[in-house]
Amino acid sequence: MTKPIKVHLCPAGPNPWKVVLLLEELGVPYEINSFPFQEVKSKPYTDINPNGRVPAIEDRNTGITLWETGAIILYLIEQYDITHKLSYPDIKQRHLTNQYLFFQVSGQGPYFGQAGWFNVLHSEKVQSAIDRYNSELKRVLGVLDTVLEGKEWLVGDKITYADLSFATWNDRIDSLILCAPEDKFKGFLNVQAWHERMISRPSWATCMDKRAQLMDEQGLLPNGMPKGVSNMEEYEAKMKADAEASK
Amino acid sequence: MSQQPDITLYTTQTPNGIKVSITLEELSIPYKVQKLDISKNTQKEPWFLEINPNGRIPAITDTFTDGKTIRLFESGSIMQYLVATYDKDHKISFEPGTREFYEMNNWLFFQNAGVGPMQGQANHFTRYAPEHIEYGVNRYQNETRRLYGVIDKHLKDSKSEYLVGNKCTIADIAHWGWVASAGWAGVDIDEFPELKAWEDRMAARPGVEKGRHVPDPHKIKELLKDKAKMEQQAAEARKWVQAGMKDDAKKSQK
Ligand SMILES: N[C@@H](CCC(=O)N[C@@H](CS)C(=O)NCC(=O)O)C(=O)O
Ligand SMILES: N[C@@H](CCC(=O)N[C@@H](CS)C(=O)NCC(=O)O)C(=O)O
């Protein structure tokens, strides 16, 4: 029997949930080690991931430890997607799926992350940086919208690990660029329909419930902010005060 | 049945472009080169968007075993494709399913999702941004340094000549062009002795030497020694980078 795969994560960010979502879809047993964000760059976690980022996994079935969501996802697919629920046995389609996975981890993740940083997390408003990353976010959505024209999924006619890898970042576009939730896919209707297909799956609801619960345990609100802070201005003020205090 | 290569590489002289030409040279695979002129936005022309809807280099086409063309973009997935298809002897890769294979992928993704995007932002704020934003320069130079520190420590702790299993693989090749141009991002490679030694070790490989000069001579090392020329080159690049940004911004306001 498969022993549960250990997933190390901090609950707030989108990257760990890419991996949990995949495990849910595959029906592979796992256990979560949820820890506070403040500990991500220090031991003992850096013994598992020297890069000090989440997620990382430890698989006792094979003795393998991995970090980087892209590498984790490919590993889980090769080890546990024996029936090709989320992947293709065909080699050509396999490479095309990997191409989109790389596009997610190098094109969507880092740039969406910078958009969130300059719009929300960084206290000083640097307009040219905000414009740069907002426009890159839209550009990436535009590329996906073109690829999805007339199609339900990125590769072939079924959902794959590449589709799923885009969901957690796309889901929070409104909180990254501070737009109304109903506007987050404005102008990108193919992307919107595709995203809705994914989040209507039971695996998504399970992940979001788990996330809410783990956020709650750490006293964080669903938007990633600590309790007792009700809006962005207050959060910024609190972060600023914390930063001053730690100087 | 083993596949006969029929590869065309669409590329420009950049760190991401030479990942693929170095991989091809290391494997001694014949290939044609089609040079794209990023300064003229060729990568956004319809014929190329058919090959790569993301409008970036590198991309490749090849004739697949089914006799049809396969088009691939994303340097990481191109490298994985090349070793899966043409590196049956595991010259620059590991046997699929082994621990080393998964660790190689781990470091490959570290480059493509971490070092590449972050050093790319350092380049932007250091060389190309329309206005000087000290905060942006520092943020991304520091992150690049942090990532370099992770590799430096890994090389030291593992006492290995290369990132995984003491063998040069696509994980090393993916990093090399970026590390070789650290100075362009304002990062001093001398701060990272293990990484610097690794960079020289890589540079001494005939495949790296041959592949780095595709499609044009790789001149970053000489350039980094010449401050005036560096400034001149940055000024030229600024023009088309900013034109490209304006173009993207216009398109995104739909
Ligand atoms: N390229 C990495 C990115 C992972 C990542 O950035 N995770 C964030 C949370 S969503 C993190 O750990 N950040 C810690 C930090 O920035 O210090 C991957 O795909 O695994
Ligand atoms: N994640 C992509 C990044 C490719 C990339 O950014 N290429 C740059 C040159 S190094 C490019 O084509 N830029 C043109 C543009 O942005 O329009 C990969 O690894 O292939």
XYZ file of C-alpha atoms and ligand atoms in Angstrom:
541
model
C 0.000 0.000 0.000
C 1.150 3.514 -0.771
C 2.392 5.346 2.304
C 1.177 8.949 2.465
C 3.386 11.500 0.752
C 4.487 14.256 3.050
C 3.825 17.757 1.699
C 5.577 20.615 3.457
C 3.790 23.912 2.994
C 2.819 27.325 4.269
C -0.888 27.611 3.561
C -1.190 31.158 2.170
C 0.619 31.055 -1.190
C -0.668 29.466 -4.402
C 2.290 27.187 -5.206
C 1.813 24.468 -2.554
C -1.809 24.006 -3.610
C -0.761 23.070 -7.136
C 0.732 19.925 -5.629
C -2.119 19.200 -3.209
C -4.620 19.630 -6.042
C -2.750 17.079 -8.127
C -2.592 14.593 -5.238
C -6.334 15.006 -4.706
C -7.013 14.415 -8.398
C -4.809 11.331 -8.445
C -6.257 9.997 -5.200
C -2.766 9.475 -3.783
C -2.619 9.549 0.031
C -0.721 12.466 1.536
C -0.158 14.257 4.809
C 0.464 17.959 5.167
C 3.082 19.582 7.350
C 1.792 23.145 7.622
C 4.202 25.661 9.138
C 4.396 29.467 9.460
C 5.857 31.487 6.599
C 8.447 33.018 8.953
C 10.206 29.617 9.117
C 10.591 28.997 5.393
C 14.162 30.274 5.126
C 15.542 28.555 8.223
C 16.428 25.109 9.495
C 15.024 22.488 9.704
C 13.043 23.308 6.562
C 16.102 24.342 4.524
C 17.516 20.837 5.079
C 14.578 19.649 2.989
C 14.555 22.504 0.484
C 17.838 24.464 0.370
C 16.005 27.117 -1.654
C 13.725 27.963 1.301
C 10.468 27.939 -0.612
C 7.313 25.901 -0.399
C 6.207 23.308 -1.287
C 8.542 20.325 -0.909
C 7.613 16.656 -0.748
C 9.061 13.555 0.881
C 7.944 10.248 -0.538
C 8.682 7.374 1.819
C 7.669 4.870 -0.830
C 10.731 5.704 -2.901
C 12.908 7.641 -0.442
C 12.849 10.695 -2.682
C 12.726 14.323 -1.503
C 11.882 16.986 -4.099
C 11.111 20.692 -4.314
C 10.115 22.960 -7.241
C 6.482 22.326 -8.113
C 7.325 21.516 -11.742
C 9.682 18.710 -10.744
C 7.266 17.474 -8.058
C 4.367 17.355 -10.493
C 6.336 15.429 -13.140
C 7.528 12.997 -10.482
C 4.032 12.367 -9.099
C 2.646 11.861 -12.591
C 5.361 9.380 -13.535
C 5.108 7.428 -10.286
C 1.391 7.523 -9.589
C -0.575 8.319 -12.733
C -0.322 4.746 -13.992
C -3.779 4.842 -15.580
C -3.115 8.172 -17.339
C -5.965 9.995 -15.719
C -4.159 13.332 -16.058
C -1.486 12.534 -18.638
C -0.991 10.861 -21.990
C 0.889 7.656 -22.727
C 1.660 9.110 -26.162
C 5.148 10.618 -26.171
C 4.359 13.559 -28.403
C 1.425 14.635 -26.248
C 3.562 14.109 -23.189
C 6.143 16.609 -24.434
C 3.450 19.124 -25.347
C 2.005 18.795 -21.850
C 5.443 19.438 -20.355
C 5.825 22.499 -22.539
C 2.763 24.061 -20.889
C 3.928 23.008 -17.450
C 7.168 24.899 -18.097
C 5.174 27.868 -19.329
C 3.273 27.861 -16.038
C 6.317 27.687 -13.759
C 8.461 30.127 -15.716
C 5.902 32.397 -17.375
C 2.813 32.529 -15.203
C 4.033 31.899 -11.627
C 6.992 34.287 -11.384
C 5.267 37.164 -13.186
C 1.925 36.841 -11.419
C 3.938 36.750 -8.212
C 5.673 40.032 -9.096
C 2.315 41.604 -9.967
C 1.035 40.662 -6.521
C 4.185 41.983 -4.927
C 4.075 45.427 -6.488
C 0.289 45.862 -6.345
C -0.306 44.576 -2.872
C 2.591 43.512 -0.720
C 5.116 46.254 -1.380
C 4.103 49.329 0.600
C 5.518 51.946 -1.770
C 3.545 52.275 -5.020
C 6.001 52.010 -7.896
C 3.709 52.724 -10.811
C 6.015 51.693 -13.639
C 6.664 48.322 -11.969
C 2.929 47.828 -11.346
C 2.233 48.584 -15.009
C 4.976 46.253 -16.160
C 3.705 43.219 -14.258
C 0.011 43.908 -14.810
C 0.648 44.034 -18.507
C 2.689 40.831 -18.395
C -0.140 39.138 -16.490
C -2.559 40.168 -19.217
C -0.125 39.058 -21.902
C 0.094 35.576 -20.359
C -3.705 35.371 -20.175
C -3.793 36.429 -23.831
C -1.425 33.611 -24.820
C -3.561 31.068 -22.934
C -6.735 32.489 -24.464
C -5.316 32.001 -27.976
C -4.158 28.466 -27.238
C -7.572 27.572 -25.787
C -9.530 28.895 -28.755
C -11.949 26.158 -29.799
C -10.537 23.793 -27.170
C -11.477 22.699 -23.672
C -8.000 21.754 -22.500
C -4.424 22.753 -23.372
C -3.368 19.425 -24.858
C -5.710 16.953 -26.555
C -9.236 16.506 -25.314
C -8.788 15.800 -21.632
C -7.623 17.611 -18.532
C -3.932 17.144 -17.720
C -1.486 18.157 -15.016
C -0.571 21.145 -17.188
C -4.113 22.570 -17.077
C -4.317 22.060 -13.328
C -0.983 23.789 -12.751
C -2.422 27.155 -13.849
C -5.496 27.104 -11.602
C -4.200 28.314 -8.246
C -2.556 31.471 -9.614
C -5.395 32.273 -12.013
C -7.921 31.922 -9.228
C -6.445 34.840 -7.305
C -5.883 37.336 -10.108
C -8.355 39.727 -8.487
C -6.283 39.886 -5.330
C -3.026 40.220 -7.283
C -4.030 43.175 -9.420
C -6.791 44.472 -7.154
C -9.717 44.215 -9.528
C -13.294 43.089 -8.932
C -13.567 39.266 -8.775
C -15.960 39.237 -11.744
C -13.403 41.159 -13.816
C -10.439 38.898 -13.336
C -10.746 37.242 -16.752
C -12.218 40.243 -18.538
C -11.418 39.952 -22.245
C -10.239 36.344 -21.862
C -13.392 34.291 -22.109
C -11.689 31.051 -23.124
C -9.491 31.248 -20.043
C -12.485 32.001 -17.860
C -14.470 28.995 -19.112
C -11.417 26.765 -18.749
C -10.794 27.978 -15.202
C -14.425 27.411 -14.250
C -14.231 23.869 -15.591
C -11.356 23.220 -13.237
C -12.697 24.834 -10.087
C -16.014 23.006 -10.402
C -14.178 19.743 -9.727
C -14.474 18.249 -6.229
C -10.666 18.271 -5.838
C -10.678 22.064 -5.950
C -13.283 22.423 -3.186
C -11.349 19.958 -1.028
C -8.136 21.954 -1.456
C -9.779 25.263 -0.683
C -11.417 23.815 2.435
C -8.074 22.475 3.619
C -6.430 25.772 2.891
C -9.087 27.679 4.857
C -8.641 25.337 7.792
C -4.832 25.601 7.798
C -5.012 29.385 7.404
C -7.385 29.502 10.339
C -4.984 27.483 12.496
C -2.353 30.158 11.882
C -4.774 33.010 12.434
C -4.705 34.066 8.793
C -7.764 35.220 6.866
C -8.661 33.678 3.472
C -6.870 36.543 1.714
C -3.619 35.660 3.486
C -3.743 38.529 5.954
C -3.599 38.110 9.701
C -6.805 38.275 11.706
C -7.675 41.631 13.172
C -6.576 43.337 9.974
C -9.552 44.190 7.838
C -8.125 45.895 4.784
C -5.008 46.357 2.751
C -4.118 49.747 4.242
C -4.148 48.270 7.710
C -2.152 45.272 6.605
C 0.413 47.492 4.975
C 0.606 49.609 8.086
C 1.063 46.497 10.188
C 3.729 45.096 7.882
C 5.493 48.441 7.865
C 5.373 48.615 11.651
C 6.668 45.042 11.887
C 9.452 45.840 9.462
C 10.412 48.968 11.425
C 10.365 47.005 14.654
C 12.694 44.355 13.252
C 15.238 46.860 11.935
C 12.773 2.739 -33.465
C 15.210 5.548 -33.075
C 14.245 8.859 -34.516
C 16.295 10.683 -37.166
C 16.767 14.304 -36.141
C 15.314 16.962 -38.439
C 15.616 19.911 -36.113
C 15.299 23.616 -36.760
C 16.211 25.855 -33.846
C 14.625 29.317 -33.718
C 16.877 31.437 -31.602
C 18.792 34.588 -30.741
C 22.073 35.136 -28.898
C 20.632 35.030 -25.356
C 21.057 32.853 -22.247
C 17.827 30.964 -22.979
C 18.686 30.472 -26.636
C 22.115 28.950 -26.044
C 20.695 26.392 -23.616
C 19.317 24.569 -26.625
C 22.289 24.963 -28.990
C 24.642 23.755 -26.249
C 22.399 20.743 -25.602
C 22.401 19.941 -29.332
C 26.183 20.298 -29.578
C 26.771 18.181 -26.474
C 24.708 15.453 -28.129
C 26.328 16.003 -31.553
C 22.918 16.312 -33.204
C 22.755 18.079 -36.569
C 20.356 21.036 -36.683
C 19.440 24.057 -38.742
C 19.361 27.498 -37.172
C 16.868 30.208 -37.905
C 17.918 33.465 -36.324
C 15.212 35.778 -35.008
C 15.780 39.479 -34.583
C 14.266 40.423 -31.216
C 15.178 44.066 -31.836
C 12.736 44.000 -34.750
C 10.091 42.031 -32.817
C 10.332 39.093 -35.268
C 9.330 36.776 -32.409
C 5.867 38.388 -32.450
C 5.224 37.789 -36.162
C 2.332 35.468 -37.050
C 4.482 32.743 -38.649
C 6.522 32.435 -35.469
C 3.478 32.612 -33.173
C 2.308 29.484 -35.003
C 5.397 27.792 -33.619
C 5.405 29.530 -30.248
C 2.173 31.300 -29.243
C 4.146 32.852 -26.381
C 6.295 34.846 -28.843
C 9.661 34.074 -27.264
C 12.813 32.262 -28.211
C 13.931 29.503 -28.144
C 11.608 27.189 -30.024
C 12.255 24.127 -32.156
C 10.578 22.047 -34.798
C 11.437 18.413 -35.493
C 9.928 15.534 -37.426
C 8.406 13.191 -34.902
C 8.264 9.369 -35.184
C 4.725 9.683 -36.595
C 6.208 11.541 -39.578
C 4.549 14.797 -38.554
C 6.136 17.972 -37.274
C 6.425 18.597 -33.550
C 6.743 22.224 -32.471
C 8.028 22.978 -29.000
C 8.691 26.095 -26.967
C 9.982 26.661 -23.411
C 13.706 25.970 -23.150
C 13.169 23.495 -20.285
C 10.719 21.320 -22.158
C 12.854 21.490 -25.318
C 15.863 20.214 -23.367
C 13.788 17.430 -21.820
C 12.532 16.480 -25.268
C 16.038 16.398 -26.742
C 17.475 14.126 -24.078
C 14.403 11.873 -23.983
C 14.580 11.438 -27.747
C 18.275 11.555 -28.580
C 20.256 10.875 -25.413
C 19.706 7.144 -25.136
C 23.239 6.696 -23.769
C 22.608 9.287 -21.034
C 25.535 11.474 -21.942
C 23.929 14.603 -20.438
C 20.945 13.114 -18.627
C 20.006 10.245 -16.356
C 17.929 7.155 -16.878
C 14.232 8.049 -16.358
C 12.864 6.809 -13.047
C 16.156 7.034 -11.176
C 16.774 9.353 -8.235
C 19.314 11.317 -10.279
C 16.749 11.795 -13.028
C 14.276 13.439 -10.640
C 16.997 15.537 -9.022
C 18.135 16.711 -12.446
C 14.572 17.854 -13.149
C 14.466 19.561 -9.757
C 17.483 21.746 -10.657
C 16.232 22.263 -14.188
C 12.997 23.720 -12.800
C 14.986 25.754 -10.283
C 16.634 27.460 -13.242
C 13.530 27.916 -15.351
C 11.206 29.019 -12.566
C 13.752 30.803 -10.372
C 17.139 31.890 -11.706
C 15.880 32.750 -15.209
C 12.864 34.886 -14.300
C 14.577 36.610 -11.365
C 17.869 37.361 -13.093
C 15.785 38.510 -16.051
C 14.061 41.051 -13.795
C 17.464 42.140 -12.463
C 18.540 42.725 -16.077
C 15.401 44.722 -16.656
C 15.742 47.078 -13.693
C 19.531 47.324 -14.034
C 19.746 47.834 -17.818
C 16.446 48.371 -19.612
C 13.851 50.066 -17.392
C 12.498 53.425 -18.623
C 13.304 55.011 -15.256
C 15.861 54.093 -12.623
C 14.100 52.379 -9.730
C 16.617 51.625 -7.044
C 14.173 49.388 -5.200
C 13.625 47.186 -8.267
C 17.359 46.939 -8.938
C 18.037 45.831 -5.378
C 15.092 43.471 -5.102
C 16.079 41.394 -8.098
C 19.833 41.583 -7.730
C 19.420 40.357 -4.168
C 17.131 37.540 -5.199
C 19.578 36.509 -7.936
C 22.375 36.522 -5.369
C 20.282 34.444 -3.009
C 19.610 31.871 -5.736
C 23.303 31.806 -6.710
C 24.084 31.234 -3.035
C 21.807 28.173 -3.034
C 23.736 26.651 -5.965
C 27.116 27.629 -4.546
C 26.328 25.901 -1.256
C 24.904 22.869 -3.029
C 28.082 22.451 -5.096
C 30.186 22.824 -1.980
C 28.165 20.444 0.211
C 27.768 17.794 -2.462
C 31.467 17.997 -3.412
C 30.287 17.377 -6.923
C 31.663 18.925 -10.086
C 28.170 19.345 -11.502
C 24.710 19.872 -10.030
C 23.626 16.225 -9.936
C 25.574 12.973 -9.742
C 28.940 14.390 -10.827
C 27.904 14.533 -14.463
C 27.120 17.526 -16.661
C 23.396 17.408 -17.473
C 20.717 19.647 -18.912
C 20.323 21.099 -15.399
C 23.874 22.487 -15.626
C 23.478 23.567 -19.240
C 20.294 25.493 -18.370
C 22.194 27.568 -15.821
C 25.398 28.227 -17.687
C 24.424 31.085 -20.011
C 22.778 32.913 -17.121
C 25.685 32.502 -14.750
C 28.110 33.557 -17.501
C 26.229 36.865 -17.794
C 25.838 37.543 -14.059
C 27.662 40.867 -14.482
C 25.029 42.120 -16.899
C 22.496 41.796 -14.067
C 24.896 43.577 -11.722
C 25.841 40.446 -9.794
C 29.494 39.762 -9.010
C 30.323 36.110 -9.664
C 33.442 36.384 -7.495
C 31.163 36.274 -4.463
C 30.418 32.636 -5.328
C 33.687 30.693 -5.630
C 32.178 27.230 -6.173
C 29.803 28.532 -8.797
C 32.614 30.381 -10.525
C 34.757 27.237 -10.668
C 31.746 25.361 -12.064
C 31.252 28.066 -14.698
C 34.867 27.629 -15.864
C 34.543 23.840 -15.819
C 31.471 24.104 -18.033
C 33.154 26.592 -20.363
C 36.003 24.125 -20.941
C 33.601 21.595 -22.495
C 33.778 21.500 -26.278
C 29.971 21.262 -26.578
C 29.516 24.393 -24.490
C 32.192 26.225 -26.458
C 30.576 25.345 -29.758
C 26.959 25.814 -28.712
C 27.403 29.170 -27.035
C 28.201 30.910 -30.320
C 24.757 30.247 -31.849
C 23.420 32.031 -33.807
C 26.050 34.776 -33.262
C 29.321 34.882 -31.317
C 28.832 34.835 -27.531
C 30.572 38.021 -26.450
C 29.242 38.674 -22.972
C 32.562 38.012 -21.213
C 34.402 40.572 -23.355
C 31.524 43.001 -23.061
C 31.535 42.837 -19.264
C 35.126 44.069 -19.288
C 34.273 47.174 -21.315
C 32.117 49.647 -19.371
C 31.583 52.097 -22.251
C 30.547 49.393 -24.658
C 28.246 47.900 -22.047
C 26.456 51.207 -21.649
C 26.175 51.615 -25.400
C 24.727 48.141 -25.826
C 22.282 48.651 -22.954
C 21.125 51.930 -24.509
C 20.385 50.177 -27.789
C 18.585 47.319 -26.073
C 16.574 49.811 -23.995
C 15.031 51.206 -27.148
C 13.535 47.961 -28.384
C 12.750 46.515 -24.962
C 10.711 49.610 -24.174
C 9.037 49.564 -27.572
C 8.080 45.920 -26.932
C 6.706 46.840 -23.502
C 4.557 49.608 -24.961
C 3.266 47.182 -27.530
C 2.348 44.599 -24.875
C 0.705 47.263 -22.710
C -1.415 48.432 -25.641
C -2.514 44.895 -26.408
C -3.394 44.229 -22.773
C -5.802 47.173 -22.603
C -8.503 45.302 -24.406
N 9.456 27.976 -8.436
C 8.952 27.540 -7.146
C 8.253 28.699 -6.473
C 7.763 28.353 -5.094
C 7.443 29.608 -4.326
O 7.838 30.724 -4.700
N 6.717 29.459 -3.228
C 6.436 30.618 -2.383
C 5.062 30.497 -1.757
S 3.757 30.540 -2.971
C 7.466 30.682 -1.272
O 7.836 29.657 -0.714
N 7.976 31.874 -0.943
C 8.934 32.009 0.100
C 9.736 33.267 -0.069
O 9.557 33.948 -1.085
O 10.569 33.512 0.803
C 8.020 26.364 -7.308
O 7.295 26.325 -8.338
O 8.037 25.489 -6.419
N 10.606 30.593 -20.089
C 11.085 30.831 -21.439
C 11.675 32.223 -21.517
C 12.110 32.592 -22.909
C 12.482 34.057 -23.023
O 12.150 34.864 -22.171
N 13.186 34.411 -24.128
C 13.539 35.810 -24.363
C 14.971 35.894 -24.786
S 16.091 35.286 -23.545
C 12.667 36.391 -25.474
O 12.414 35.711 -26.444
N 12.212 37.656 -25.349
C 11.452 38.287 -26.371
C 10.265 39.038 -25.861
O 10.079 39.067 -24.633
O 9.527 39.572 -26.682
C 12.106 29.784 -21.819
O 12.837 29.335 -20.938
O 12.133 29.387 -22.988
